[in-house]
């Protein structure tokens, strides 16, 4: 007897992710969970250079800056003793303006160079709701806890999001015409928008993605949201806030992503890497003991064997 409705997955039609692949992940906080898994298994990744970006327009704004190789200094302001940008997440903030600007410029210039050789872009969309700054009439990536009276909340239509995703795909393929673009929708429910409003938002995102995916052989959809909503619908797969996926849920979604997008020839190697990583994270009671030294020697020997086979691996 089955107690779950399993979401059927089909093999990826694009190039699988190997250790030679260079992967960039952009979007909501769920993007960072997938990035952590890729990092754990030693794939070459870069994640959210401007921090977490929830809305498609914020991702497009970031990619437009990369395309033009410059930031929008008009989006920068000083508040609560920190320099901030409406185009970036609060984790980019800094109390020194020169350092703040230098960090943003460095990220943009690095991406402008890196994207030319990036083979896979994984983009996780969080919400179709966005905020327009009334003074500048520009949509922001982050309100930075400024008074809500300074913003207007707007729900983007399916057509508007479709247009944004088309532009995102165009910029990516400007840098590398062969890059695989994998869209997914965050399984995190934005219940602060409201239950009905969150469902409408996710529906707009999913509908827009499918309109774009259907037009290109290098553009794909991975059903993170559907796996969470249908296959993992029990609240035991959520953190105590009943909104975010638990570690177990993230592991399930990662395993499914791995089965579709990670090169299947690496399965046995990934098991070795997991054993090595767990060994490196182990905290011994007696680090100077002969048993621990022997254990670490065996771990290091295994690392060296892997690096001979895959020189790009870095532990």
Short mmCIF file of C-alpha atoms in Angstrom, two decimals:
data_model
loop_
_atom_site.label_atom_id
_atom_site.label_comp_id
_atom_site.label_asym_id
_atom_site.label_seq_id
_atom_site.Cartn_x
_atom_site.Cartn_y
_atom_site.Cartn_z
CA UNK A 1 0.00 0.00 0.00
CA UNK A 2 1.32 3.45 -0.97
CA UNK A 3 0.94 6.39 1.40
CA UNK A 4 2.23 9.03 -1.03
CA UNK A 5 1.42 10.24 -4.52
CA UNK A 6 4.82 10.25 -6.16
CA UNK A 7 5.57 12.98 -8.68
CA UNK A 8 6.77 11.30 -11.90
CA UNK A 9 10.06 12.60 -13.25
CA UNK A 10 11.45 12.29 -16.76
CA UNK A 11 15.18 12.24 -17.58
CA UNK A 12 16.62 15.64 -18.34
CA UNK A 13 16.80 16.47 -22.03
CA UNK A 14 19.78 18.75 -21.51
CA UNK A 15 23.40 18.12 -20.61
CA UNK A 16 23.71 16.61 -17.12
CA UNK A 17 25.74 18.35 -14.42
CA UNK A 18 29.21 16.86 -14.09
CA UNK A 19 32.30 17.92 -12.18
CA UNK A 20 33.37 19.85 -15.29
CA UNK A 21 30.12 21.80 -15.32
CA UNK A 22 30.01 25.35 -13.98
CA UNK A 23 26.70 26.07 -12.30
CA UNK A 24 25.14 29.38 -11.23
CA UNK A 25 22.13 29.40 -8.90
CA UNK A 26 19.89 32.44 -8.59
CA UNK A 27 16.66 33.16 -6.78
CA UNK A 28 14.84 32.47 -3.53
CA UNK A 29 16.14 30.92 -0.31
CA UNK A 30 15.39 27.42 -1.62
CA UNK A 31 18.09 28.05 -4.23
CA UNK A 32 20.59 28.08 -1.40
CA UNK A 33 19.50 24.64 -0.18
CA UNK A 34 20.24 23.12 -3.60
CA UNK A 35 23.49 25.07 -3.74
CA UNK A 36 24.57 23.62 -0.38
CA UNK A 37 24.04 20.11 -1.76
CA UNK A 38 26.07 20.88 -4.89
CA UNK A 39 28.82 22.39 -2.75
CA UNK A 40 28.79 19.37 -0.44
CA UNK A 41 29.43 17.08 -3.40
CA UNK A 42 32.15 19.39 -4.75
CA UNK A 43 30.47 20.64 -7.91
CA UNK A 44 31.60 24.02 -9.25
CA UNK A 45 28.93 26.51 -8.19
CA UNK A 46 28.24 30.19 -7.61
CA UNK A 47 25.11 31.23 -5.71
CA UNK A 48 23.19 34.51 -5.47
CA UNK A 49 26.02 37.05 -5.79
CA UNK A 50 23.56 39.80 -4.81
CA UNK A 51 21.94 37.64 -2.14
CA UNK A 52 18.50 36.03 -2.14
CA UNK A 53 16.18 37.34 -4.87
CA UNK A 54 12.53 36.31 -4.56
CA UNK A 55 10.89 37.87 -7.61
CA UNK A 56 11.66 37.27 -11.32
CA UNK A 57 12.05 41.03 -11.87
CA UNK A 58 14.80 41.17 -9.23
CA UNK A 59 16.66 38.37 -11.02
CA UNK A 60 16.27 40.15 -14.37
CA UNK A 61 17.54 43.40 -12.85
CA UNK A 62 20.62 41.62 -11.52
CA UNK A 63 21.30 39.90 -14.87
CA UNK A 64 20.85 43.22 -16.69
CA UNK A 65 23.54 44.75 -14.46
CA UNK A 66 25.82 41.81 -15.32
CA UNK A 67 25.07 42.25 -19.03
CA UNK A 68 26.03 45.94 -18.91
CA UNK A 69 28.86 45.19 -16.45
CA UNK A 70 27.85 47.95 -14.04
CA UNK A 71 25.58 48.50 -11.06
CA UNK A 72 22.79 51.05 -10.70
CA UNK A 73 24.13 53.55 -8.18
CA UNK A 74 20.73 55.27 -8.12
CA UNK A 75 19.42 52.21 -6.24
CA UNK A 76 21.89 52.77 -3.40
CA UNK A 77 20.93 54.59 -0.20
CA UNK A 78 22.03 55.03 3.43
CA UNK A 79 19.74 53.85 6.21
CA UNK A 80 20.19 52.63 9.79
CA UNK A 81 23.94 53.30 9.63
CA UNK A 82 24.39 51.04 6.59
CA UNK A 83 24.67 51.43 2.85
CA UNK A 84 22.08 49.39 1.00
CA UNK A 85 20.82 48.76 -2.52
CA UNK A 86 17.24 48.17 -3.62
CA UNK A 87 18.73 45.69 -6.11
CA UNK A 88 20.45 43.49 -3.51
CA UNK A 89 19.69 41.50 -0.38
CA UNK A 90 20.45 42.92 3.06
CA UNK A 91 23.38 40.52 3.54
CA UNK A 92 25.28 42.72 1.05
CA UNK A 93 24.89 45.82 3.27
CA UNK A 94 27.95 47.57 4.68
CA UNK A 95 28.61 50.57 6.88
CA UNK A 96 31.39 51.83 4.55
CA UNK A 97 30.13 53.15 1.21
CA UNK A 98 33.39 52.53 -0.64
CA UNK A 99 33.56 48.92 0.54
CA UNK A 100 29.86 48.39 -0.26
CA UNK A 101 30.25 49.72 -3.81
CA UNK A 102 33.44 47.78 -4.35
CA UNK A 103 31.76 44.54 -3.29
CA UNK A 104 28.85 45.06 -5.68
CA UNK A 105 31.14 46.06 -8.56
CA UNK A 106 33.38 43.04 -7.94
CA UNK A 107 30.42 40.64 -7.98
CA UNK A 108 29.09 42.12 -11.24
CA UNK A 109 32.48 42.02 -12.97
CA UNK A 110 33.13 38.46 -11.78
CA UNK A 111 29.74 37.32 -13.10
CA UNK A 112 30.25 39.09 -16.42
CA UNK A 113 33.35 36.98 -16.90
CA UNK A 114 32.11 33.75 -15.29
CA UNK A 115 28.80 33.57 -17.16
CA UNK A 116 30.59 33.08 -20.47
CA UNK A 117 31.65 29.61 -19.36
CA UNK A 118 28.68 28.75 -17.11
CA UNK A 119 27.00 25.59 -18.37
CA UNK A 120 23.95 25.44 -16.08
CA UNK A 121 21.77 28.19 -14.60
CA UNK A 122 19.36 27.02 -11.89
CA UNK A 123 16.77 29.72 -11.18
CA UNK A 124 14.26 29.38 -8.34
CA UNK A 125 11.30 31.76 -8.37
CA UNK A 126 9.74 32.56 -5.01
CA UNK A 127 6.79 34.87 -5.59
CA UNK A 128 4.88 36.85 -8.22
CA UNK A 129 4.26 39.64 -5.68
CA UNK A 130 6.66 42.55 -5.90
CA UNK A 131 7.10 46.01 -4.39
CA UNK A 132 7.35 49.26 -6.32
CA UNK A 133 9.24 52.08 -4.61
CA UNK A 134 6.85 55.02 -4.93
CA UNK A 135 9.53 57.72 -5.00
CA UNK A 136 11.56 56.16 -7.84
CA UNK A 137 8.73 54.07 -9.40
CA UNK A 138 11.16 51.15 -9.62
CA UNK A 139 10.55 47.59 -8.48
CA UNK A 140 12.91 46.52 -5.70
CA UNK A 141 14.59 43.23 -4.82
CA UNK A 142 14.41 44.05 -1.12
CA UNK A 143 12.54 46.69 0.90
CA UNK A 144 15.21 46.64 3.64
CA UNK A 145 12.50 47.12 6.32
CA UNK A 146 11.71 50.65 5.19
CA UNK A 147 8.19 51.88 6.05
CA UNK A 148 5.54 50.09 3.97
CA UNK A 149 4.04 53.47 3.03
CA UNK A 150 7.03 53.97 0.72
CA UNK A 151 6.00 51.01 -1.46
CA UNK A 152 3.14 49.69 -3.52
CA UNK A 153 2.56 45.93 -3.53
CA UNK A 154 1.88 44.54 -7.01
CA UNK A 155 0.99 41.08 -8.30
CA UNK A 156 2.66 40.45 -11.66
CA UNK A 157 0.46 38.80 -14.29
CA UNK A 158 1.36 35.60 -16.14
CA UNK A 159 2.13 37.61 -19.28
CA UNK A 160 4.39 40.02 -17.39
CA UNK A 161 6.35 37.16 -15.79
CA UNK A 162 6.56 35.33 -19.13
CA UNK A 163 8.12 38.46 -20.66
CA UNK A 164 10.60 38.71 -17.77
CA UNK A 165 11.63 35.05 -18.03
CA UNK A 166 12.07 35.41 -21.79
CA UNK A 167 14.45 38.31 -21.16
CA UNK A 168 16.29 36.34 -18.46
CA UNK A 169 16.79 33.47 -20.91
CA UNK A 170 17.97 35.87 -23.62
CA UNK A 171 20.62 37.45 -21.38
CA UNK A 172 21.89 34.05 -20.24
CA UNK A 173 22.16 32.82 -23.81
CA UNK A 174 23.92 36.04 -24.78
CA UNK A 175 26.75 34.94 -22.50
CA UNK A 176 26.59 31.25 -23.46
CA UNK A 177 24.18 30.11 -26.16
CA UNK A 178 24.56 26.47 -25.06
CA UNK A 179 23.83 27.02 -21.35
CA UNK A 180 21.06 24.92 -19.81
CA UNK A 181 18.49 27.05 -17.96
CA UNK A 182 16.58 25.15 -15.26
CA UNK A 183 13.61 26.97 -13.74
CA UNK A 184 11.92 25.79 -10.57
CA UNK A 185 9.42 27.28 -8.11
CA UNK A 186 10.27 27.49 -4.44
CA UNK A 187 8.23 25.13 -2.24
CA UNK A 188 8.30 27.75 0.52
CA UNK A 189 4.81 29.21 0.92
CA UNK A 190 4.73 33.00 1.27
CA UNK A 191 1.82 32.99 3.69
CA UNK A 192 2.43 36.59 4.78
CA UNK A 193 0.85 37.46 1.42
CA UNK A 194 -2.18 35.38 2.40
CA UNK A 195 -3.16 31.78 1.65
CA UNK A 196 -5.19 32.59 -1.46
CA UNK A 197 -2.67 35.20 -2.59
CA UNK A 198 0.22 32.74 -2.24
CA UNK A 199 -1.59 30.14 -4.36
CA UNK A 200 -2.35 32.74 -7.03
CA UNK A 201 1.27 33.86 -6.97
CA UNK A 202 2.67 30.35 -7.41
CA UNK A 203 0.15 29.68 -10.20
CA UNK A 204 1.34 32.76 -12.09
CA UNK A 205 4.97 31.65 -11.76
CA UNK A 206 4.31 28.09 -12.89
CA UNK A 207 2.15 29.14 -15.85
CA UNK A 208 4.76 31.65 -17.03
CA UNK A 209 7.62 29.15 -16.72
CA UNK A 210 5.82 26.59 -18.86
CA UNK A 211 5.18 29.17 -21.58
CA UNK A 212 8.92 29.89 -21.72
CA UNK A 213 10.10 26.28 -21.35
CA UNK A 214 7.95 25.20 -24.28
CA UNK A 215 9.84 27.54 -26.63
CA UNK A 216 13.43 26.33 -26.11
CA UNK A 217 15.31 23.01 -25.98
CA UNK A 218 17.82 24.47 -23.51
CA UNK A 219 15.17 25.69 -21.04
CA UNK A 220 13.72 23.26 -18.51
CA UNK A 221 11.42 22.95 -15.51
CA UNK A 222 12.09 20.96 -12.34
CA UNK A 223 8.99 20.42 -10.14
CA UNK A 224 10.29 21.30 -6.66
CA UNK A 225 6.98 22.90 -5.74
CA UNK A 226 4.92 19.94 -6.92
CA UNK A 227 7.10 17.44 -5.05
CA UNK A 228 6.59 19.40 -1.83
CA UNK A 229 2.86 20.00 -2.29
CA UNK A 230 1.91 16.49 -3.49
CA UNK A 231 4.55 13.97 -2.52
CA UNK A 232 5.59 15.58 0.79
CA UNK A 233 2.27 17.09 1.81
CA UNK A 234 2.48 15.83 5.41
CA UNK A 235 3.47 18.51 7.95
CA UNK A 236 6.24 16.27 9.25
CA UNK A 237 8.17 17.46 6.16
CA UNK A 238 8.08 21.06 7.39
CA UNK A 239 10.13 22.99 9.92
CA UNK A 240 8.30 24.09 13.12
CA UNK A 241 7.04 27.26 11.36
CA UNK A 242 4.97 24.95 9.09
CA UNK A 243 6.09 26.98 6.09
CA UNK A 244 9.64 25.99 5.19
CA UNK A 245 10.68 22.49 4.06
CA UNK A 246 12.48 20.43 6.69
CA UNK A 247 15.96 19.00 6.21
CA UNK A 248 14.36 15.69 5.31
CA UNK A 249 12.16 17.32 2.65
CA UNK A 250 15.16 19.13 1.19
CA UNK A 251 17.03 15.82 1.05
CA UNK A 252 14.13 14.18 -0.81
CA UNK A 253 13.91 17.01 -3.36
CA UNK A 254 17.69 16.98 -3.78
CA UNK A 255 17.69 13.22 -4.42
CA UNK A 256 15.06 13.71 -7.10
CA UNK A 257 16.97 16.60 -8.65
CA UNK A 258 20.11 14.46 -8.58
CA UNK A 259 18.34 11.58 -10.31
CA UNK A 260 17.34 13.90 -13.17
CA UNK A 261 20.18 16.40 -13.53
CA UNK A 262 23.39 14.97 -12.06
CA UNK A 263 25.49 12.76 -14.33
CA UNK A 264 24.51 9.19 -13.39
CA UNK A 265 28.08 8.02 -14.02
CA UNK A 266 29.04 9.90 -10.84
CA UNK A 267 26.71 8.01 -8.48
CA UNK A 268 29.41 5.82 -6.94
CA UNK A 269 31.79 8.79 -6.71
CA UNK A 270 29.16 10.85 -4.88
CA UNK A 271 28.85 8.10 -2.28
CA UNK A 272 32.62 8.27 -1.71
CA UNK A 273 32.49 12.07 -1.42
CA UNK A 274 29.67 11.81 1.10
CA UNK A 275 31.74 9.38 3.18
CA UNK A 276 34.74 11.74 3.00
CA UNK A 277 32.68 14.80 3.90
CA UNK A 278 31.08 13.05 6.86
CA UNK A 279 34.53 11.97 7.99
CA UNK A 280 35.91 15.51 7.73
CA UNK A 281 32.97 16.85 9.74
CA UNK A 282 33.43 14.26 12.49
CA UNK A 283 34.52 15.74 15.81
CA UNK A 284 36.70 13.25 17.68
CA UNK A 285 36.87 13.06 21.44
CA UNK A 286 40.65 12.69 21.25
CA UNK A 287 42.06 14.33 18.13
CA UNK A 288 45.62 13.25 18.94
CA UNK A 289 44.77 9.60 19.40
CA UNK A 290 46.40 6.99 17.17
CA UNK A 291 42.99 5.76 16.03
CA UNK A 292 41.93 9.22 14.89
CA UNK A 293 45.24 9.83 13.11
CA UNK A 294 44.83 6.54 11.27
CA UNK A 295 41.23 7.51 10.38
CA UNK A 296 42.32 10.89 8.99
CA UNK A 297 45.15 9.28 7.02
CA UNK A 298 42.64 6.98 5.32
CA UNK A 299 40.36 9.95 4.55
CA UNK A 300 43.24 11.94 3.04
CA UNK A 301 44.33 8.95 0.97
CA UNK A 302 40.80 8.65 -0.40
CA UNK A 303 40.79 12.36 -1.24
CA UNK A 304 44.04 12.03 -3.16
CA UNK A 305 42.69 9.08 -5.14
CA UNK A 306 39.63 11.09 -6.11
CA UNK A 307 41.65 14.17 -7.07
CA UNK A 308 43.75 12.09 -9.43
CA UNK A 309 40.58 10.98 -11.17
CA UNK A 310 38.85 14.39 -10.93
CA UNK A 311 41.50 17.15 -10.65
CA UNK A 312 38.79 19.85 -10.39
CA UNK A 313 37.65 18.60 -6.98
CA UNK A 314 38.64 20.82 -4.06
CA UNK A 315 38.38 19.65 -0.45
#
